[in-house]
Short mmCIF file of C-alpha atoms and ligand atoms in Angstrom, two decimals:
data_model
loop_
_atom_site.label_atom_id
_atom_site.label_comp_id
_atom_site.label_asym_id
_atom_site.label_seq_id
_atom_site.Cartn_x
_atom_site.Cartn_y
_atom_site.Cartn_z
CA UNK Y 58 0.00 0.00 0.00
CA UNK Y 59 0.86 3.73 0.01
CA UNK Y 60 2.31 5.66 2.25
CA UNK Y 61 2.69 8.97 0.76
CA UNK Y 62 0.73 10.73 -1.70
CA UNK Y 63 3.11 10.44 -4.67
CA UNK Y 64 1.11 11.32 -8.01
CA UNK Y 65 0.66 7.48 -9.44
CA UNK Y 66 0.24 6.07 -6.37
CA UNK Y 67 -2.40 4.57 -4.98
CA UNK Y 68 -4.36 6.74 -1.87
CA UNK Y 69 -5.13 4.60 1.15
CA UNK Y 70 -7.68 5.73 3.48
CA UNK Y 71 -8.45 4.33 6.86
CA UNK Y 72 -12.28 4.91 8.02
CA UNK Y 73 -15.43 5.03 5.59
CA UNK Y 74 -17.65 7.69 7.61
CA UNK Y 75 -18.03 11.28 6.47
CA UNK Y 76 -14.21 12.53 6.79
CA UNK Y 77 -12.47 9.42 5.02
CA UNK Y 78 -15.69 9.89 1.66
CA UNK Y 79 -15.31 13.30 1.82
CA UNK Y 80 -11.51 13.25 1.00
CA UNK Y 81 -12.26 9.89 -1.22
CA UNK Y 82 -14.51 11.97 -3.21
CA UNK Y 83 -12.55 14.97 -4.15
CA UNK Y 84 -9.43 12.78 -4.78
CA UNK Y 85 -11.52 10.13 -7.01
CA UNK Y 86 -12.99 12.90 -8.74
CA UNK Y 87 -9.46 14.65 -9.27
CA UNK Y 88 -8.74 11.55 -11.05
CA UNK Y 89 -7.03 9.75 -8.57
CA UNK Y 90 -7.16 6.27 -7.24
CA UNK Y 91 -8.05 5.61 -3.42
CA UNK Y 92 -9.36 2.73 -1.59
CA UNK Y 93 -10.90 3.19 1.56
CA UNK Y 94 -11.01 1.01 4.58
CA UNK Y 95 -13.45 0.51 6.88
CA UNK Y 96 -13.46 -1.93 9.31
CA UNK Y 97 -17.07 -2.17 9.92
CA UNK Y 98 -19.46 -3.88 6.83
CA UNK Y 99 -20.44 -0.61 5.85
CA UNK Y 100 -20.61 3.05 6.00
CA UNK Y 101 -22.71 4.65 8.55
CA UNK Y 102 -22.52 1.07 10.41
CA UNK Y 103 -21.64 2.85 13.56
CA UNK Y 104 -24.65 4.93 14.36
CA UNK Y 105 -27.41 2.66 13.05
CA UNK Y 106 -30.13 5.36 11.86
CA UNK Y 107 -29.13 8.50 14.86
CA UNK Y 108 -30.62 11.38 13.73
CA UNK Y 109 -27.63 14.01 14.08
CA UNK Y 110 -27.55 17.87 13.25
CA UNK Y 111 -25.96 19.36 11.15
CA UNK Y 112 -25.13 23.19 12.82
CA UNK Y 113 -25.50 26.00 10.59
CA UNK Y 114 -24.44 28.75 12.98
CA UNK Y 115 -21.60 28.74 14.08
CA UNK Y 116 -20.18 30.88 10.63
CA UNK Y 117 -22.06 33.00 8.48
CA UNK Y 118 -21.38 30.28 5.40
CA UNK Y 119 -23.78 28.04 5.24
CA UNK Y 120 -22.83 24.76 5.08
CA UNK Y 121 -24.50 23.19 2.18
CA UNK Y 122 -23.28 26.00 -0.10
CA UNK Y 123 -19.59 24.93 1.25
CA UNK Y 124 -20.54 21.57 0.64
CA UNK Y 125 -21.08 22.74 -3.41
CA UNK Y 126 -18.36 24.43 -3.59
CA UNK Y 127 -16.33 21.64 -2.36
CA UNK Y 128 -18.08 19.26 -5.35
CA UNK Y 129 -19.98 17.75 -3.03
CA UNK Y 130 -23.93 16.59 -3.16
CA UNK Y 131 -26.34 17.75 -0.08
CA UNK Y 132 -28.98 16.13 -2.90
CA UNK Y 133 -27.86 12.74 -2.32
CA UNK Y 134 -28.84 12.16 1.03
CA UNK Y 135 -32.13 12.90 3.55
CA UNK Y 136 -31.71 16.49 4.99
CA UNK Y 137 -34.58 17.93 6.63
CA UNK Y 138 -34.29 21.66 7.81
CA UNK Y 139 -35.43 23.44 10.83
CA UNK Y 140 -35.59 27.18 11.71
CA UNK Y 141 -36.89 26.81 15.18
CA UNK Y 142 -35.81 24.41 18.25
CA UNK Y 143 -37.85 24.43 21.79
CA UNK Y 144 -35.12 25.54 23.84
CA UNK Y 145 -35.52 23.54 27.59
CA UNK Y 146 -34.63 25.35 30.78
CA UNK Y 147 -33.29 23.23 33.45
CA UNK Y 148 -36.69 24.76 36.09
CA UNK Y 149 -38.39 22.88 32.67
CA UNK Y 150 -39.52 26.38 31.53
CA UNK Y 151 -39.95 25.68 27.41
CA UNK Y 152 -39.11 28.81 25.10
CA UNK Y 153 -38.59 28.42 21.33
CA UNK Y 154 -35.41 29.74 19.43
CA UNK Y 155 -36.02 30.52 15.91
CA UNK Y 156 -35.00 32.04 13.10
CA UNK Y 157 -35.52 33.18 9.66
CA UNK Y 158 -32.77 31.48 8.42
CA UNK Y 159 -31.68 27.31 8.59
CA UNK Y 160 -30.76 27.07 12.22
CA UNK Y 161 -29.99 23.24 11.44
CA UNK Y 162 -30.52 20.25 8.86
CA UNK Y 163 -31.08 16.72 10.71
CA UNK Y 164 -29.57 13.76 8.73
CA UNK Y 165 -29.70 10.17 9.50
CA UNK Y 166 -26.40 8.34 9.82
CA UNK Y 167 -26.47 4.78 9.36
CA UNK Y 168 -26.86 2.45 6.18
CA UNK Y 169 -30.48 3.19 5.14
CA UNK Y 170 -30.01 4.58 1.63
CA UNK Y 171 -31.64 8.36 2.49
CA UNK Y 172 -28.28 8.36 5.45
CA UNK Y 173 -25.60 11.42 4.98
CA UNK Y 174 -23.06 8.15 5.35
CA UNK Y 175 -25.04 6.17 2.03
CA UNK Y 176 -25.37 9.58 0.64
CA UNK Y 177 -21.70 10.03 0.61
CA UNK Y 178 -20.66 6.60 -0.88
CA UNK Y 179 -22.62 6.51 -3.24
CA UNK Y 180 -20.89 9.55 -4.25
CA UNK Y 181 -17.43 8.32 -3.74
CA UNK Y 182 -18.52 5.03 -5.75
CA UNK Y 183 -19.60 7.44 -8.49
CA UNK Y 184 -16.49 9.15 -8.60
CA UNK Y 185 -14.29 5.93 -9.04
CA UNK Y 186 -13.29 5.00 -5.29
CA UNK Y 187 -13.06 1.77 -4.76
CA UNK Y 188 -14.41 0.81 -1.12
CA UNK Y 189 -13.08 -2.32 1.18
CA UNK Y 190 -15.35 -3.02 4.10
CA UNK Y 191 -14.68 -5.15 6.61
CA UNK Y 192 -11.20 -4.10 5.67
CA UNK Y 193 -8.42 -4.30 8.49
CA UNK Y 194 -5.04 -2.01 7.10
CA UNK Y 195 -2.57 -0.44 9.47
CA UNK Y 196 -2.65 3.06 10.44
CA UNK Y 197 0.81 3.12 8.72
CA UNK Y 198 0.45 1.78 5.24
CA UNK Y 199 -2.46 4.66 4.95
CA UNK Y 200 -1.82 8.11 3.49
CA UNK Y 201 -5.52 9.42 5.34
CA UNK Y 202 -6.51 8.22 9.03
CA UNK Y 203 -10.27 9.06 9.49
CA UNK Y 204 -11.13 6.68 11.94
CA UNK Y 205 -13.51 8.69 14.25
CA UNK Y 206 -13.03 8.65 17.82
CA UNK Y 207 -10.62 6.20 19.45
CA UNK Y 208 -10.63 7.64 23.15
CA UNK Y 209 -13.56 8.60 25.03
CA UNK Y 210 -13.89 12.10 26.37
CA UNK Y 211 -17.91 11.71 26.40
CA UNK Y 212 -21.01 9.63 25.33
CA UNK Y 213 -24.57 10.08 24.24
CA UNK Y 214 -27.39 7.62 24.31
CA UNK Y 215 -30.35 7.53 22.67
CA UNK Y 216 -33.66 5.38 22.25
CA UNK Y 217 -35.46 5.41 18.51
CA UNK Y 218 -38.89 5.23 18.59
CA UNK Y 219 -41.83 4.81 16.59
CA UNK Y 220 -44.30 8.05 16.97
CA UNK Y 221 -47.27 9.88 15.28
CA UNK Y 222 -46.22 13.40 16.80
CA UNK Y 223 -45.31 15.74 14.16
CA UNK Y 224 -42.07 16.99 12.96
CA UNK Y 225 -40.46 18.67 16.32
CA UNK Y 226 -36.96 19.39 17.73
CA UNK Y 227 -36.00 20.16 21.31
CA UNK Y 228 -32.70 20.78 22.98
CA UNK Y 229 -32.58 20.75 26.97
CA UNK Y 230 -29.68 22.39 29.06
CA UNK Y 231 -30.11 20.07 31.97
CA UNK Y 232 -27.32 18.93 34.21
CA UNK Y 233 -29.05 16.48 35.84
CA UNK Y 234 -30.51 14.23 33.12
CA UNK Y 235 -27.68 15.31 30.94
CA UNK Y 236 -24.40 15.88 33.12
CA UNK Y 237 -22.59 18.54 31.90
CA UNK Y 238 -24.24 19.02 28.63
CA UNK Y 239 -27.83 18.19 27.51
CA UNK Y 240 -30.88 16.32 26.13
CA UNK Y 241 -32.49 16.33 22.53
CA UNK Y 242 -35.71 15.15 20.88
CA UNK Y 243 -35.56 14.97 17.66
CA UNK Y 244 -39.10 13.70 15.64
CA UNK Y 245 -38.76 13.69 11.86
CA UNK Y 246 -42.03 11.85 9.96
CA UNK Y 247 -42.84 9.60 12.22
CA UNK Y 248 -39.15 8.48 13.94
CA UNK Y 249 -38.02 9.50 17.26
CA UNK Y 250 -35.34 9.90 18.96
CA UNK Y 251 -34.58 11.38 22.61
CA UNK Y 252 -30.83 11.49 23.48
CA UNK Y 253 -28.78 12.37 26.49
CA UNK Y 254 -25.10 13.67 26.23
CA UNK Y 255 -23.25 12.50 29.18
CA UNK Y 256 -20.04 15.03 29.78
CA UNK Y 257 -19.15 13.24 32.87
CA UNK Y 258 -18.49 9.36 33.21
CA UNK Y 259 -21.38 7.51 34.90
CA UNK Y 260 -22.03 4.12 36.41
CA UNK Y 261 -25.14 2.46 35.10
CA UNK Y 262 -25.86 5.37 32.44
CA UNK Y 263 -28.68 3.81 31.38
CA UNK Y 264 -30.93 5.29 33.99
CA UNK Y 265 -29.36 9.53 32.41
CA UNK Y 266 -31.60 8.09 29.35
CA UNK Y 267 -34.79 6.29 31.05
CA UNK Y 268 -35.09 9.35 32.74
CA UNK Y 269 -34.56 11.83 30.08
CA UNK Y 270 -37.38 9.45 27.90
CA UNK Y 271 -39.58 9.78 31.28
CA UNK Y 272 -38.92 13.65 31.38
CA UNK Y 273 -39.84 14.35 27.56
CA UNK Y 274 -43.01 11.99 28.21
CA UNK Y 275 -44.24 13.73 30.90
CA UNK Y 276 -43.88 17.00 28.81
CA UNK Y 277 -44.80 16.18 25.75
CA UNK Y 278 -48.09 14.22 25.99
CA UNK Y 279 -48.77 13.10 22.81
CA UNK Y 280 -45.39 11.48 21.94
CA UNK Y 281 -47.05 8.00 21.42
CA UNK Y 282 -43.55 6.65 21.80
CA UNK Y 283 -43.17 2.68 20.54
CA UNK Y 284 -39.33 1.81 21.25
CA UNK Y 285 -37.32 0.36 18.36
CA UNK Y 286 -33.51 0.56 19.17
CA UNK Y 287 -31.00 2.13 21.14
CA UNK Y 288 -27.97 3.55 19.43
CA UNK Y 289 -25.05 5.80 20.48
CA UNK Y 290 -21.68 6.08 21.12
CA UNK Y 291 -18.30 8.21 22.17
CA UNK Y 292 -16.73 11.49 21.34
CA UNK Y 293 -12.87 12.00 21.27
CA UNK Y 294 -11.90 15.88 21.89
CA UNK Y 295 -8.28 16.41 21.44
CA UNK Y 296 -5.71 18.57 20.37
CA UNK Y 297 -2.83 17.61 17.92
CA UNK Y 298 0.86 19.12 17.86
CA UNK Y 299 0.68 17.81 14.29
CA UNK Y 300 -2.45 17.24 12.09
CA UNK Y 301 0.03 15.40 8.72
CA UNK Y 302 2.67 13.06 10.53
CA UNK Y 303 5.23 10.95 8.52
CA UNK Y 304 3.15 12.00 5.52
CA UNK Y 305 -0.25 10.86 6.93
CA UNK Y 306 -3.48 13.34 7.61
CA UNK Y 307 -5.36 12.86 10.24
CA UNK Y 308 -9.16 14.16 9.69
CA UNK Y 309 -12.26 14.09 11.43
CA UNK Y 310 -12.49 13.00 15.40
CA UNK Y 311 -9.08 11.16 14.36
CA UNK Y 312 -7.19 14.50 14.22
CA UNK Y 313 -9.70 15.27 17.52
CA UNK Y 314 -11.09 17.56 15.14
CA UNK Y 315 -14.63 18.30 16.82
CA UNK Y 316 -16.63 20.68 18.77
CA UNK Y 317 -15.37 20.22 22.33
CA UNK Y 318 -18.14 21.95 23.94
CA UNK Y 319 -21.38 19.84 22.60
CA UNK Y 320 -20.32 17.77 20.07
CA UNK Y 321 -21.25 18.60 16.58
CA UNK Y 322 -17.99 17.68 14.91
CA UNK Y 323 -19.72 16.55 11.41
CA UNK Y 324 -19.23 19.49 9.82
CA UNK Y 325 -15.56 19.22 10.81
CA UNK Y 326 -15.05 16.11 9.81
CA UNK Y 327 -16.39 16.87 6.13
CA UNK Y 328 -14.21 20.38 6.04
CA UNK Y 329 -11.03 18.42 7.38
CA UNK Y 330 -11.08 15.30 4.72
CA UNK Y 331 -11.67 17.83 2.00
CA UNK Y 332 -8.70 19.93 3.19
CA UNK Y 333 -6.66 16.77 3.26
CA UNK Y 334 -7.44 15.95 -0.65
CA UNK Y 335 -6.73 19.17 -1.17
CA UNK Y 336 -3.37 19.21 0.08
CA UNK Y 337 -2.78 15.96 -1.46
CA UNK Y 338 -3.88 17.30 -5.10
CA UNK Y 339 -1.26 20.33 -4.15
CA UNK Y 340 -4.46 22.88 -3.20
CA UNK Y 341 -2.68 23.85 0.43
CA UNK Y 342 -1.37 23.09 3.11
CA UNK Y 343 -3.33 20.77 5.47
CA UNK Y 344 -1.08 21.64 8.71
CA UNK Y 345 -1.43 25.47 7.53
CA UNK Y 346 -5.18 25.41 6.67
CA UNK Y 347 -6.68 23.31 9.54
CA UNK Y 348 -4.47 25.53 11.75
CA UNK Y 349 -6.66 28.67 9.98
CA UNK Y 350 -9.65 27.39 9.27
CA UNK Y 351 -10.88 24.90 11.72
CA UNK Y 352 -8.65 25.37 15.12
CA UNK Y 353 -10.31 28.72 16.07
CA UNK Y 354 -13.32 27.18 16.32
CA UNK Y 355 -11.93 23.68 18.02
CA UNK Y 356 -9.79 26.19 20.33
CA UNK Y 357 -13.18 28.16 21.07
CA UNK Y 358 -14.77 24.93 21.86
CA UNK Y 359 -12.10 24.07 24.67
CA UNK Y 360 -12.52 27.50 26.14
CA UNK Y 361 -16.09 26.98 26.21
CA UNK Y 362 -16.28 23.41 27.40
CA UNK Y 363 -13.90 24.56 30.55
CA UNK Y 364 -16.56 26.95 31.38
CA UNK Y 365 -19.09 24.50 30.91
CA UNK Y 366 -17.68 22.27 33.47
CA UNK Y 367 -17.64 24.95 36.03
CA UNK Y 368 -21.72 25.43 35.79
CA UNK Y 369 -24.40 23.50 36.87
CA UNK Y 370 -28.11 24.11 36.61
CA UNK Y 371 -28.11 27.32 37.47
CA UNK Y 372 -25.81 28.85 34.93
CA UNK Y 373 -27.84 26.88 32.46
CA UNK Y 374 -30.76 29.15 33.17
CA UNK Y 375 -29.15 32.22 32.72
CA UNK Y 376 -27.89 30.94 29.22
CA UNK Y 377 -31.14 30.30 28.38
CA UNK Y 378 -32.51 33.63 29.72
CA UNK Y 379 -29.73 35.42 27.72
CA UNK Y 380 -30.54 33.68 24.56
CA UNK Y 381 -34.16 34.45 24.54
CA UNK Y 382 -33.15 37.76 25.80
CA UNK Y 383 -30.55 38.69 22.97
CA UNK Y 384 -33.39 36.46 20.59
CA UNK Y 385 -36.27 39.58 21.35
CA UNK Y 386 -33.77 42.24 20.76
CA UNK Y 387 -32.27 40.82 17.15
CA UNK Y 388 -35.19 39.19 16.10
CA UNK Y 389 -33.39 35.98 15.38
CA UNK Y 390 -32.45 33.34 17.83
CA UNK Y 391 -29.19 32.08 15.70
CA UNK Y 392 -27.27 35.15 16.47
CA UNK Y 393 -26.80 34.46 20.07
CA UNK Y 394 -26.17 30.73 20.29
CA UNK Y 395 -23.58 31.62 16.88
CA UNK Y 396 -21.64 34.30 18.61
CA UNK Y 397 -21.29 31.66 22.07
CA UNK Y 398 -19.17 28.85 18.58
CA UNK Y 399 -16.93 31.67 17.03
CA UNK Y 400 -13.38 32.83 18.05
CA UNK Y 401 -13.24 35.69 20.19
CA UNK Y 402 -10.34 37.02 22.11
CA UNK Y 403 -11.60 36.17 25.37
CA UNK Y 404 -11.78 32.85 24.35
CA UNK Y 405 -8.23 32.42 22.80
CA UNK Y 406 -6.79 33.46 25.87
CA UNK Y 407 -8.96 31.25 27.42
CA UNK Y 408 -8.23 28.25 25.86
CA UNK Y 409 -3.97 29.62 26.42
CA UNK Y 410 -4.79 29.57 30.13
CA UNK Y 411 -6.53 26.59 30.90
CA UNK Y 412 -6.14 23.87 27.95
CA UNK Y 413 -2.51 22.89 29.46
CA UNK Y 414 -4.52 22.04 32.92
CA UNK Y 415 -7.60 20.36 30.99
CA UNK Y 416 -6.14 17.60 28.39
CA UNK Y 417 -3.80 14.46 28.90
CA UNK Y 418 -1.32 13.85 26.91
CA UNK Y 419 -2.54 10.34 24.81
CA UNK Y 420 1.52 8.39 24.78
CA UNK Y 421 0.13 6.22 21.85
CA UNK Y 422 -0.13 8.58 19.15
CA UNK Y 423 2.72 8.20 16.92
CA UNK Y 424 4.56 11.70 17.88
CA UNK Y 425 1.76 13.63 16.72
CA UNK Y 426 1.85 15.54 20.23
CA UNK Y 427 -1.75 14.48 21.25
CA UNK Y 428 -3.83 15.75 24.30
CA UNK Y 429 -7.02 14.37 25.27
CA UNK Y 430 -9.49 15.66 27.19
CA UNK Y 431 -10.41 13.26 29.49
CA UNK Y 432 -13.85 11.78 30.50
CA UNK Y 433 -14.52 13.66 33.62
CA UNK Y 434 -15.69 11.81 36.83
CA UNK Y 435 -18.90 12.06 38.09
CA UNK Y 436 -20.38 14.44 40.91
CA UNK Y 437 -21.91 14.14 44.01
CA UNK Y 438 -25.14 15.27 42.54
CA UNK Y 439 -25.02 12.71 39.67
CA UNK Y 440 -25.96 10.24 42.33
CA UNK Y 441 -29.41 10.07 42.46
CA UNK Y 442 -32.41 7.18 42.36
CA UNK Y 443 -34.39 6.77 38.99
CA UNK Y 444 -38.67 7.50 39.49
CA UNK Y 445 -40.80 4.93 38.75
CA UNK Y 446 -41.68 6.61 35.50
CA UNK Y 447 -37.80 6.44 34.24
CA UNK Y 448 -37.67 2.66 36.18
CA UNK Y 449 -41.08 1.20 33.71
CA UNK Y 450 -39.57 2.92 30.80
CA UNK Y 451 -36.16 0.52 31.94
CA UNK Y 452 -38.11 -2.56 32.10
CA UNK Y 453 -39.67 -1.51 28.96
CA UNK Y 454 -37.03 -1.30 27.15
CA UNK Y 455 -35.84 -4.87 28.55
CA UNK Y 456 -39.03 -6.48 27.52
CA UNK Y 457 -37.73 -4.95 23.64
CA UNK Y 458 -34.38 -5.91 24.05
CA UNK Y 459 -34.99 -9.22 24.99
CA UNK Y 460 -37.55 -9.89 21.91
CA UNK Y 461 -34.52 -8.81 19.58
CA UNK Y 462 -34.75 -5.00 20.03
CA UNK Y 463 -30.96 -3.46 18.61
CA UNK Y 464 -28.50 -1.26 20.67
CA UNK Y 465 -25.99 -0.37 18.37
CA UNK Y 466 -23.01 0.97 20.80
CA UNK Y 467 -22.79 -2.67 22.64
CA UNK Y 468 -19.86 -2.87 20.40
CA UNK Y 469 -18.12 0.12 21.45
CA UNK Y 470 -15.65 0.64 23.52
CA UNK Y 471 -14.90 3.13 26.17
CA UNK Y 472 -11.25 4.63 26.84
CA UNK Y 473 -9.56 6.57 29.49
CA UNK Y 474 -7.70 9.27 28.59
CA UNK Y 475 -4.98 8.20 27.36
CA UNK Y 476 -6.85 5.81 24.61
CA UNK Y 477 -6.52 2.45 26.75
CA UNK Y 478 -9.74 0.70 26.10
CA UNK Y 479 -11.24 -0.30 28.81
CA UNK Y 480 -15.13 -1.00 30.34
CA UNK Y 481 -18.14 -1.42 27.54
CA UNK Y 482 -20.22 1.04 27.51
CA UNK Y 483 -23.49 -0.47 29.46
CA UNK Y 484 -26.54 -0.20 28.12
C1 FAD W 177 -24.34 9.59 19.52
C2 FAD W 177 -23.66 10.67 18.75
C3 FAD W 177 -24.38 11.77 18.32
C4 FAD W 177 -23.76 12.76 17.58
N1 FAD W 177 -24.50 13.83 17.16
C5 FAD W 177 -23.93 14.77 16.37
C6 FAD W 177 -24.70 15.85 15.87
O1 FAD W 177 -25.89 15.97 16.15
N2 FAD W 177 -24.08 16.75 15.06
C7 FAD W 177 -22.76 16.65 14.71
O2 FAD W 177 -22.26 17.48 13.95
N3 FAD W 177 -22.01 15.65 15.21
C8 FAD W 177 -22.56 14.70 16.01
N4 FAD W 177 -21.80 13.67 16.49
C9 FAD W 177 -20.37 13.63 16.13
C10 FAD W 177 -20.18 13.09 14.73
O3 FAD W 177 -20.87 11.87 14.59
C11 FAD W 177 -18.69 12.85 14.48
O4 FAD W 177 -17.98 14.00 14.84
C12 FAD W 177 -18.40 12.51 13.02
O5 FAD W 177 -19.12 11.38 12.61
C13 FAD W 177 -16.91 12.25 12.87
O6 FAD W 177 -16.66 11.85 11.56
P1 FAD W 177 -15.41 10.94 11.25
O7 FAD W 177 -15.32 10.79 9.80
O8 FAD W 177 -14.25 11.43 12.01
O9 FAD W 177 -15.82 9.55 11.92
P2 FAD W 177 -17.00 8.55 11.54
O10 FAD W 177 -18.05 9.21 10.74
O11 FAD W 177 -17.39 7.89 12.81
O12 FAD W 177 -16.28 7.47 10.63
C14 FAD W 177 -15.21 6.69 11.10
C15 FAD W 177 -15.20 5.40 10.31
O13 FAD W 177 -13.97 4.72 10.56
C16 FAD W 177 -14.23 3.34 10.75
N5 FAD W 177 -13.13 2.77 11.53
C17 FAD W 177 -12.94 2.81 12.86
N6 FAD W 177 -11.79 2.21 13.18
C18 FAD W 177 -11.24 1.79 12.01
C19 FAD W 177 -10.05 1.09 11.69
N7 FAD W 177 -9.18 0.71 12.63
N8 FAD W 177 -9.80 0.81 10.38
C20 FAD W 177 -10.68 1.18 9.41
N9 FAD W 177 -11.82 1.85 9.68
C21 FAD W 177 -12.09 2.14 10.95
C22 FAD W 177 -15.58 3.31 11.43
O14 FAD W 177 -16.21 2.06 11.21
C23 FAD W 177 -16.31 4.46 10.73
O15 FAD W 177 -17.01 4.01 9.59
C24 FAD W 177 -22.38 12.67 17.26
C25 FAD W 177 -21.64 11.57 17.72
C26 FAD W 177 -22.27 10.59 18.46
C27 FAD W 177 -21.46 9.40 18.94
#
């Protein structure tokens, strides 16, 4: 195999999801020839139909006119847009966010044909990659490692569910269903999903969910909720000394390359594999351009999640009164939750100050300098008893699990923070 990016060569690429297609696409279409590798039978294999967002605020381009002008599709997969979001105050006060632009498209990852993953093989097929699954290389014979996350610095759970409520999204600042970070429900014709982000590691997680389900049944009455599946998985945060080592490119949550305050590192995945073709193809400099395009935002992300894990319930509020606050005096609820993603200089010094005291250094990753940051320990306050409500929705989902009901992260792994595997994540 190749291991540089010599013009006759061969391009190896290690991971199939959105950052490994996305660079597979520009460099097929370029003419090139690239195989990519995925170890899992297929594309999208990981998630198992999540619904996921894809931001749209946190620059003033919007993303699916970058996608064009990077030659790629938005066409080719499911996107459904939203330009309002009920916005859920930890006292369980519900005020709505909108806007008159696209606050956010949901896609479906997975390996039903209308999934962003599908959406962007097909694509890659089209443009002459040719794609191995269930393919094993080594990180070394690869010239792109796009592997998604390998340590753990957080996890989200979610239960997919059959309903008749309309279309609806809603995003819940809640430290106590969701330590740290928060809940979503997420209804697109006639699928659900409710999801908790868990920011701090917990012992027998599964209760953060049933009572996050029990919370958004007790609120939202006519959910009609019939479990299907559970899905789910980890995030890896970190920060790279180098982004190309010994001629490789790390993209996507492999070069840590993600949104270290909540989690929406899609878009940054898709940007970083097309700056990585681009370098190969002699279009820039991946080191230079990730270090200009995408770091501000990762390094406003650190910034922000070291607030974040100085707050509880009761700085949640006041983010949420200060949204709807700055939301009546604009007339558009993007402008505040954008200005909290993008650079400032508060936030670069910041993220100087306290990113040396927040990531571990991760020993394993070939000289590339990386620091994780590490899955925080729980609280005192995360210790609590689930209600009956959340308890029946447990044994519910039991009762479905046991018939054959799916939960797609059994396979994953959890990691400390150095990237040593070690406890499944329970379910
Ligand atoms: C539950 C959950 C919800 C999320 N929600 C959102 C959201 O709403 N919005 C958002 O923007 N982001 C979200 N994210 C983050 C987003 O999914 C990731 O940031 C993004 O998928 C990263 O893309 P990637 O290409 O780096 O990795 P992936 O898309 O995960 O692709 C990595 C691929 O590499 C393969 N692979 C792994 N190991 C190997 C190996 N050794 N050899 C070969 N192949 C390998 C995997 O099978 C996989 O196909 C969420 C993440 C999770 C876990």
């Amino acid at each position: 195999m190749a291991d540089d990016a010599s013009p006759t060569k061969p391009i190896h690429i290690m991971g199939a999801g959105l950052s490994g297609l996305a660079a597979a696409i520009v460099l097929a279409k370029a003419g090139k020839e690239v195989h990519v590798h995925d170890v899992r039978a297929d594309s999208g294999a990981r998630f198992d139909g999540d619904f996921q967002a894809l931001e749209n605020w946190s620059m003033d381009a919007d993303f699916f006119q970058q996608l064009g002008a990077w030659g790629l599709d938005a066409s080719t997969f499911k996107a459904t847009t939203f330009d309002t979001v009920d916005l859920i105050h930890p006292d369980d006060e519900i005020t709505q966010a909108r806007t008159d632009g696209v606050a956010y498209r949901i896609v479906e990852r997975g390996t039903s044909d209308h999934t962003i993953d599908q959406g962007f093989k097909r694509q890659a097929i089209e443009a002459g990659a040719q794609l191995h699954y269930k393919s094993r290389v080594k990180e070394e014979d690869c010239t792109i490692v796009a592997c998604g996350p390998k340590g753990t610095s957080a996890v989200a759970y979610g239960e997919i569910f059959k309903t008749d409520h309309p279309n609806h999204i809603a995003f819940q600042l809640n430290d106590r269903l969701a330590p740290g970070s928060y809940t979503y429900l997420i209804i697109i014709d006639g699928v659900g999903l409710i999801c908790t982000c868990l920011w701090r590691k917990q012992r027998k997680s599964d209760r953060f969910l049933n009572e996050t389900i029990a919370w958004y049944e007790a609120h939202y009455p006519n959910l009609n909720r019939q479990p299907i599946k559970r899905v789910g998985g980890k995030g890896d945060f970190t920060i790279n000394r180098n982004y190309k080592q010994d001629g490789r490119y790390y993209v996507g949550e492999s070069g840590g390359l993600q949104d270290f305050m909540w989690g929406f590192g899609m878009r940054m995945a898709v940007w970083s594999g097309v700056l990585a073709a681009r370098d190969i193809l002699g279009q820039g400099d991946y080191e230079q351009e990730v270090r200009k395009q995408l770091m501000p935002y990762v390094r406003t992300s650190v910034a922000n999640r070291w607030l974040m894990n100085r707050v509880g319930d009761r700085m949640f509020k006041r983010m949420c009164k200060a949204w709807m606050r700055d939301q009546e005096k604009r007339g558009d609820g993007l402008i505040w939750i954008g200005k909290l993603f993008r650079p400032t200089l508060f936030k670069r010094l910041l993220y100087r100050l306290v990113s040396p005291f927040m990531l571990v250094k991760d020993p394993k990753a070939h000289g590339r300098g990386v620091r994780r940051m590490p899955f925080r320990g729980a609280l005192k306050r995360d210790v609590w008893e689930p209600s009956p409500a959340a308890q029946a929705i447990g044994q519910q989902w039991d009762t479905i699990r046991r018939g054959g009901g799916h939960v797609s992260f059994a396979d994953d792994k959890e990691s400390d923070a150095t990237g040593q595997e070690n406890t499944a994540i329970s379910s």
